[in-house]
Amino acid sequence: MKDKKHSIFKSEELILKKAEEVIHSNIYNQNPLFEQYCFLVGQFAKLLKEVEKIVKISDGQQEYLHRIQDDLQQEIENRVKAEEKLRYLAAIDTLTGAYNRGMGLSMLDNLIKITKRSGEVFSICYLDINDLKFVNDNYGHTEGDDLLVLLCNSIKEEIREYDILCRLGGDEFLIIFPKCTSKNVEAIIDRIQKKINIQNEKNQNPYSLSFSYGILQVDSQKEPSVDALIELVDKKMYAHKQSFKKRRPV
């Protein structure tokens, strides 16, 4: 504040200093106008002091307003972050980090509309973990949760950045593949299975992670609903699960 005052009133203070030096020198004290001169210098000094005081108050108010503005801006940023976190938590399955059912099906509905306009195809894959209930009942839900996380991590490492993984509930998952044929999805699922098989060998658990799946390719010639697509791909997954049970009964 002191530096700012000097920068603003430097010339006025210099004038006042010289005027006071004239008064104290007694050179002009016999001049008939000397008394009036002293009065004017005193008034100038008083006025300068008042102006400096006003400026100081004004600067203080400005600093206070700046602090309020900064605090308000910080509060807004905190609220925005909190809202973003709430939206994230409302859309994400906290255990696996996948989208939850509501968000996943909403994104599928949007993709159906986009595909209808663009004429491009997309594919979906419905996955169901095999024997998760057996693991939960015999080894605990923590072990079962570990299988869910392992599956999701393996999927995330193999799908593209813009593919969508959502947990429909329990041990059921849906992967949405924009601009992707069922043949390409088969290749991705094969890589996921191989990755999980390697992890099963490393873990050496008394149980292993595996999943059944169904794949469905969707084109713009059809106008399917979300429910209709889920029903179709679920049937494909169920057929695959039945073949799994025949190969390895529990």
Tab-separated table of C-alpha atoms in Angstrom:
chain	number	residue	atom	x	y	z
A	1	MET	CA	0.000	0.000	0.000
A	2	LYS	CA	2.833	2.403	0.849
A	3	ASP	CA	4.522	1.916	-2.506
A	4	LYS	CA	1.218	2.424	-4.281
A	5	LYS	CA	0.570	5.685	-2.360
A	6	HIS	CA	3.987	7.043	-3.300
A	7	SER	CA	3.449	6.152	-6.928
A	8	ILE	CA	0.107	8.001	-6.984
A	9	PHE	CA	0.900	11.099	-4.864
A	10	LYS	CA	4.615	11.484	-5.426
A	11	SER	CA	4.360	14.849	-7.207
A	12	GLU	CA	1.827	16.243	-4.666
A	13	GLU	CA	4.005	15.208	-1.724
A	14	LEU	CA	7.022	16.808	-3.379
A	15	ILE	CA	5.107	20.096	-3.778
A	16	LEU	CA	3.990	19.950	-0.138
A	17	LYS	CA	7.521	19.232	1.041
A	18	LYS	CA	8.926	22.255	-0.810
A	19	ALA	CA	6.105	24.477	0.457
A	20	GLU	CA	6.763	23.431	4.063
A	21	GLU	CA	10.491	24.062	3.579
A	22	VAL	CA	9.644	27.612	2.500
A	23	ILE	CA	7.545	28.117	5.634
A	24	HIS	CA	10.221	26.763	7.963
A	25	SER	CA	12.977	28.799	6.318
A	26	ASN	CA	11.443	32.077	7.660
A	27	ILE	CA	12.582	33.822	4.483
A	28	TYR	CA	9.117	35.106	3.639
A	29	ASN	CA	7.644	35.427	7.107
A	30	GLN	CA	7.528	39.230	6.754
A	31	ASN	CA	5.599	39.009	3.526
A	32	PRO	CA	1.972	40.170	3.996
A	33	LEU	CA	0.804	37.093	2.116
A	34	PHE	CA	2.857	34.697	4.223
A	35	GLU	CA	0.060	33.958	6.686
A	36	GLN	CA	-2.337	33.197	3.836
A	37	TYR	CA	0.334	31.063	2.181
A	38	CYS	CA	0.749	29.034	5.383
A	39	PHE	CA	-3.016	28.565	5.567
A	40	LEU	CA	-3.171	27.325	1.974
A	41	VAL	CA	-0.262	24.939	2.531
A	42	GLY	CA	-1.993	23.598	5.635
A	43	GLN	CA	-5.236	23.110	3.717
A	44	PHE	CA	-3.344	21.402	0.898
A	45	ALA	CA	-1.664	19.051	3.392
A	46	LYS	CA	-5.013	18.305	5.039
A	47	LEU	CA	-6.686	17.688	1.685
A	48	LEU	CA	-3.857	15.445	0.515
A	49	LYS	CA	-4.107	13.431	3.724
A	50	GLU	CA	-7.870	13.001	3.267
A	51	VAL	CA	-7.467	11.939	-0.356
A	52	GLU	CA	-4.796	9.419	0.627
A	53	LYS	CA	-7.139	8.078	3.299
A	54	ILE	CA	-9.980	7.721	0.789
A	55	VAL	CA	-7.707	5.950	-1.676
A	56	LYS	CA	-6.486	3.646	1.081
A	57	ILE	CA	-10.075	2.776	2.017
A	58	SER	CA	-10.929	2.271	-1.645
A	59	ASP	CA	-7.918	0.008	-2.127
A	60	GLY	CA	-8.902	-1.969	0.944
A	61	GLN	CA	-12.419	-2.393	-0.380
A	62	GLN	CA	-11.072	-3.483	-3.741
A	63	GLU	CA	-8.819	-6.022	-2.079
A	64	TYR	CA	-11.789	-7.247	-0.045
A	65	LEU	CA	-13.905	-7.521	-3.186
A	66	HIS	CA	-11.102	-9.375	-4.943
A	67	ARG	CA	-10.912	-11.808	-2.037
A	68	ILE	CA	-14.670	-12.319	-2.182
A	69	GLN	CA	-14.459	-12.816	-5.939
A	70	ASP	CA	-11.647	-15.342	-5.544
A	71	ASP	CA	-13.549	-17.169	-2.805
A	72	LEU	CA	-16.686	-17.179	-4.937
A	73	GLN	CA	-14.778	-18.484	-7.948
A	74	GLN	CA	-13.267	-21.233	-5.816
A	75	GLU	CA	-16.705	-22.118	-4.462
A	76	ILE	CA	-18.086	-22.315	-8.003
A	77	GLU	CA	-15.209	-24.553	-9.086
A	78	ASN	CA	-15.739	-26.783	-6.049
A	79	ARG	CA	-19.450	-27.039	-6.799
A	80	VAL	CA	-18.766	-27.870	-10.459
A	81	LYS	CA	-16.320	-30.581	-9.419
A	82	ALA	CA	-18.827	-31.936	-6.909
A	83	GLU	CA	-21.567	-32.003	-9.541
A	84	GLU	CA	-19.247	-33.725	-12.012
A	85	LYS	CA	-18.379	-36.292	-9.365
A	86	LEU	CA	-22.060	-36.872	-8.614
A	87	ARG	CA	-22.815	-37.314	-12.317
A	88	TYR	CA	-19.886	-39.698	-12.576
A	89	LEU	CA	-21.024	-41.714	-9.564
A	90	ALA	CA	-24.575	-41.760	-10.918
A	91	ALA	CA	-23.326	-43.262	-14.190
A	92	ILE	CA	-20.601	-45.617	-12.967
A	93	ASP	CA	-20.610	-48.985	-11.231
A	94	THR	CA	-18.264	-48.273	-8.332
A	95	LEU	CA	-16.905	-51.822	-8.060
A	96	THR	CA	-15.842	-52.355	-11.662
A	97	GLY	CA	-15.598	-48.831	-13.044
A	98	ALA	CA	-17.934	-49.806	-15.886
A	99	TYR	CA	-21.003	-47.747	-16.742
A	100	ASN	CA	-24.086	-48.810	-14.838
A	101	ARG	CA	-27.197	-50.260	-16.470
A	102	GLY	CA	-29.083	-46.990	-16.841
A	103	MET	CA	-26.211	-45.135	-18.470
A	104	GLY	CA	-25.216	-48.078	-20.670
A	105	LEU	CA	-28.705	-48.588	-22.087
A	106	SER	CA	-29.085	-44.844	-22.617
A	107	MET	CA	-25.850	-44.820	-24.648
A	108	LEU	CA	-27.091	-47.819	-26.631
A	109	ASP	CA	-30.317	-45.974	-27.426
A	110	ASN	CA	-28.309	-42.971	-28.661
A	111	LEU	CA	-26.147	-45.205	-30.838
A	112	ILE	CA	-29.242	-46.764	-32.427
A	113	LYS	CA	-30.414	-43.283	-33.460
A	114	ILE	CA	-26.972	-42.286	-34.746
A	115	THR	CA	-26.651	-45.494	-36.769
A	116	LYS	CA	-30.032	-44.940	-38.357
A	117	ARG	CA	-28.825	-41.562	-39.680
A	118	SER	CA	-25.277	-42.573	-40.600
A	119	GLY	CA	-26.010	-45.942	-42.188
A	120	GLU	CA	-23.122	-47.582	-40.330
A	121	VAL	CA	-23.218	-50.818	-38.379
A	122	PHE	CA	-22.423	-51.466	-34.753
A	123	SER	CA	-22.258	-54.557	-32.598
A	124	ILE	CA	-23.057	-55.468	-29.026
A	125	CYS	CA	-21.788	-58.277	-26.845
A	126	TYR	CA	-23.634	-59.646	-23.828
A	127	LEU	CA	-21.385	-61.369	-21.273
A	128	ASP	CA	-22.262	-63.435	-18.239
A	129	ILE	CA	-19.654	-64.795	-15.818
A	130	ASN	CA	-19.888	-68.552	-15.442
A	131	ASP	CA	-20.390	-69.988	-11.953
A	132	LEU	CA	-20.084	-66.688	-10.085
A	133	LYS	CA	-22.740	-67.813	-7.613
A	134	PHE	CA	-20.702	-70.941	-6.912
A	135	VAL	CA	-17.650	-68.804	-6.116
A	136	ASN	CA	-19.663	-66.419	-3.927
A	137	ASP	CA	-21.302	-69.259	-1.995
A	138	ASN	CA	-18.155	-71.315	-1.468
A	139	TYR	CA	-15.313	-68.779	-1.321
A	140	GLY	CA	-17.004	-65.531	-0.333
A	141	HIS	CA	-18.282	-62.437	-2.112
A	142	THR	CA	-14.866	-60.786	-1.954
A	143	GLU	CA	-13.519	-63.520	-4.225
A	144	GLY	CA	-16.534	-63.055	-6.471
A	145	ASP	CA	-15.933	-59.305	-6.608
A	146	ASP	CA	-12.328	-59.967	-7.590
A	147	LEU	CA	-13.569	-61.989	-10.567
A	148	LEU	CA	-15.848	-59.146	-11.639
A	149	VAL	CA	-12.974	-56.672	-11.466
A	150	LEU	CA	-10.607	-59.042	-13.280
A	151	LEU	CA	-13.094	-59.486	-16.112
A	152	CYS	CA	-13.689	-55.746	-16.480
A	153	ASN	CA	-9.993	-54.907	-16.395
A	154	SER	CA	-9.300	-57.537	-19.046
A	155	ILE	CA	-12.090	-56.153	-21.216
A	156	LYS	CA	-10.908	-52.549	-20.850
A	157	GLU	CA	-7.400	-53.520	-21.932
A	158	GLU	CA	-8.680	-55.015	-25.201
A	159	ILE	CA	-11.572	-52.826	-26.328
A	160	ARG	CA	-11.121	-49.512	-28.100
A	161	GLU	CA	-11.182	-46.207	-26.257
A	162	TYR	CA	-14.632	-45.307	-27.579
A	163	ASP	CA	-16.194	-48.732	-26.987
A	164	ILE	CA	-18.622	-48.820	-24.075
A	165	LEU	CA	-18.585	-51.309	-21.212
A	166	CYS	CA	-21.510	-51.382	-18.812
A	167	ARG	CA	-22.562	-53.648	-15.991
A	168	LEU	CA	-26.191	-54.602	-16.444
A	169	GLY	CA	-26.352	-56.108	-12.982
A	170	GLY	CA	-24.835	-58.933	-10.974
A	171	ASP	CA	-22.589	-60.970	-13.265
A	172	GLU	CA	-23.986	-59.609	-16.552
A	173	PHE	CA	-22.199	-57.083	-18.764
A	174	LEU	CA	-22.822	-55.391	-22.078
A	175	ILE	CA	-20.136	-54.110	-24.433
A	176	ILE	CA	-21.171	-51.696	-27.169
A	177	PHE	CA	-18.912	-51.520	-30.237
A	178	PRO	CA	-19.663	-48.513	-32.491
A	179	LYS	CA	-18.649	-48.936	-36.154
A	180	CYS	CA	-17.670	-52.551	-35.595
A	181	THR	CA	-18.780	-55.822	-37.207
A	182	SER	CA	-19.555	-58.987	-35.295
A	183	LYS	CA	-16.487	-60.607	-36.859
A	184	ASN	CA	-14.224	-57.966	-35.350
A	185	VAL	CA	-15.955	-58.363	-31.995
A	186	GLU	CA	-15.286	-62.113	-32.104
A	187	ALA	CA	-11.576	-61.356	-32.439
A	188	ILE	CA	-11.680	-58.965	-29.479
A	189	ILE	CA	-13.550	-61.460	-27.295
A	190	ASP	CA	-11.024	-64.134	-28.224
A	191	ARG	CA	-8.194	-61.886	-27.013
A	192	ILE	CA	-10.056	-61.236	-23.765
A	193	GLN	CA	-10.520	-64.965	-23.190
A	194	LYS	CA	-6.840	-65.651	-23.787
A	195	LYS	CA	-5.861	-62.867	-21.390
A	196	ILE	CA	-8.147	-64.295	-18.705
A	197	ASN	CA	-6.829	-67.830	-19.245
A	198	ILE	CA	-3.294	-66.573	-18.635
A	199	GLN	CA	-4.451	-64.818	-15.472
A	200	ASN	CA	-6.218	-67.978	-14.271
A	201	GLU	CA	-2.947	-69.910	-14.566
A	202	LYS	CA	-1.094	-67.234	-12.594
A	203	ASN	CA	-3.679	-67.036	-9.806
A	204	GLN	CA	-3.852	-70.812	-9.258
A	205	ASN	CA	-7.209	-70.486	-7.488
A	206	PRO	CA	-9.412	-73.541	-6.851
A	207	TYR	CA	-11.785	-71.942	-9.353
A	208	SER	CA	-11.252	-70.117	-12.625
A	209	LEU	CA	-12.829	-67.156	-14.353
A	210	SER	CA	-14.735	-67.780	-17.560
A	211	PHE	CA	-17.725	-66.219	-19.241
A	212	SER	CA	-20.450	-66.955	-21.736
A	213	TYR	CA	-21.289	-64.398	-24.375
A	214	GLY	CA	-23.513	-63.519	-27.281
A	215	ILE	CA	-22.697	-61.144	-30.125
A	216	LEU	CA	-25.161	-59.238	-32.271
A	217	GLN	CA	-24.457	-56.975	-35.241
A	218	VAL	CA	-26.916	-54.143	-35.842
A	219	ASP	CA	-27.322	-52.205	-39.087
A	220	SER	CA	-29.295	-49.145	-40.106
A	221	GLN	CA	-31.822	-51.137	-42.133
A	222	LYS	CA	-33.525	-52.216	-38.940
A	223	GLU	CA	-35.170	-50.029	-36.332
A	224	PRO	CA	-34.691	-52.067	-33.171
A	225	SER	CA	-35.493	-50.904	-29.695
A	226	VAL	CA	-33.035	-51.228	-26.833
A	227	ASP	CA	-35.169	-53.907	-25.204
A	228	ALA	CA	-35.402	-55.885	-28.438
A	229	LEU	CA	-31.623	-55.837	-28.928
A	230	ILE	CA	-30.959	-56.899	-25.343
A	231	GLU	CA	-33.435	-59.748	-25.689
A	232	LEU	CA	-31.818	-60.977	-28.914
A	233	VAL	CA	-28.237	-60.816	-27.684
A	234	ASP	CA	-29.246	-62.338	-24.345
A	235	LYS	CA	-30.619	-65.378	-26.180
A	236	LYS	CA	-27.310	-65.758	-28.000
A	237	MET	CA	-25.463	-65.563	-24.691
A	238	TYR	CA	-27.807	-68.117	-23.131
A	239	ALA	CA	-27.176	-70.578	-25.955
A	240	HIS	CA	-23.441	-70.186	-25.412
A	241	LYS	CA	-23.852	-70.707	-21.651
A	242	GLN	CA	-25.796	-73.921	-22.213
A	243	SER	CA	-22.953	-75.290	-24.314
A	244	PHE	CA	-20.527	-74.313	-21.535
A	245	LYS	CA	-22.574	-76.213	-18.949
A	246	LYS	CA	-22.560	-79.303	-21.135
A	247	ARG	CA	-18.790	-79.131	-21.402
A	248	ARG	CA	-18.164	-78.516	-17.687
A	249	PRO	CA	-21.053	-79.194	-15.342
A	250	VAL	CA	-20.866	-77.652	-11.884
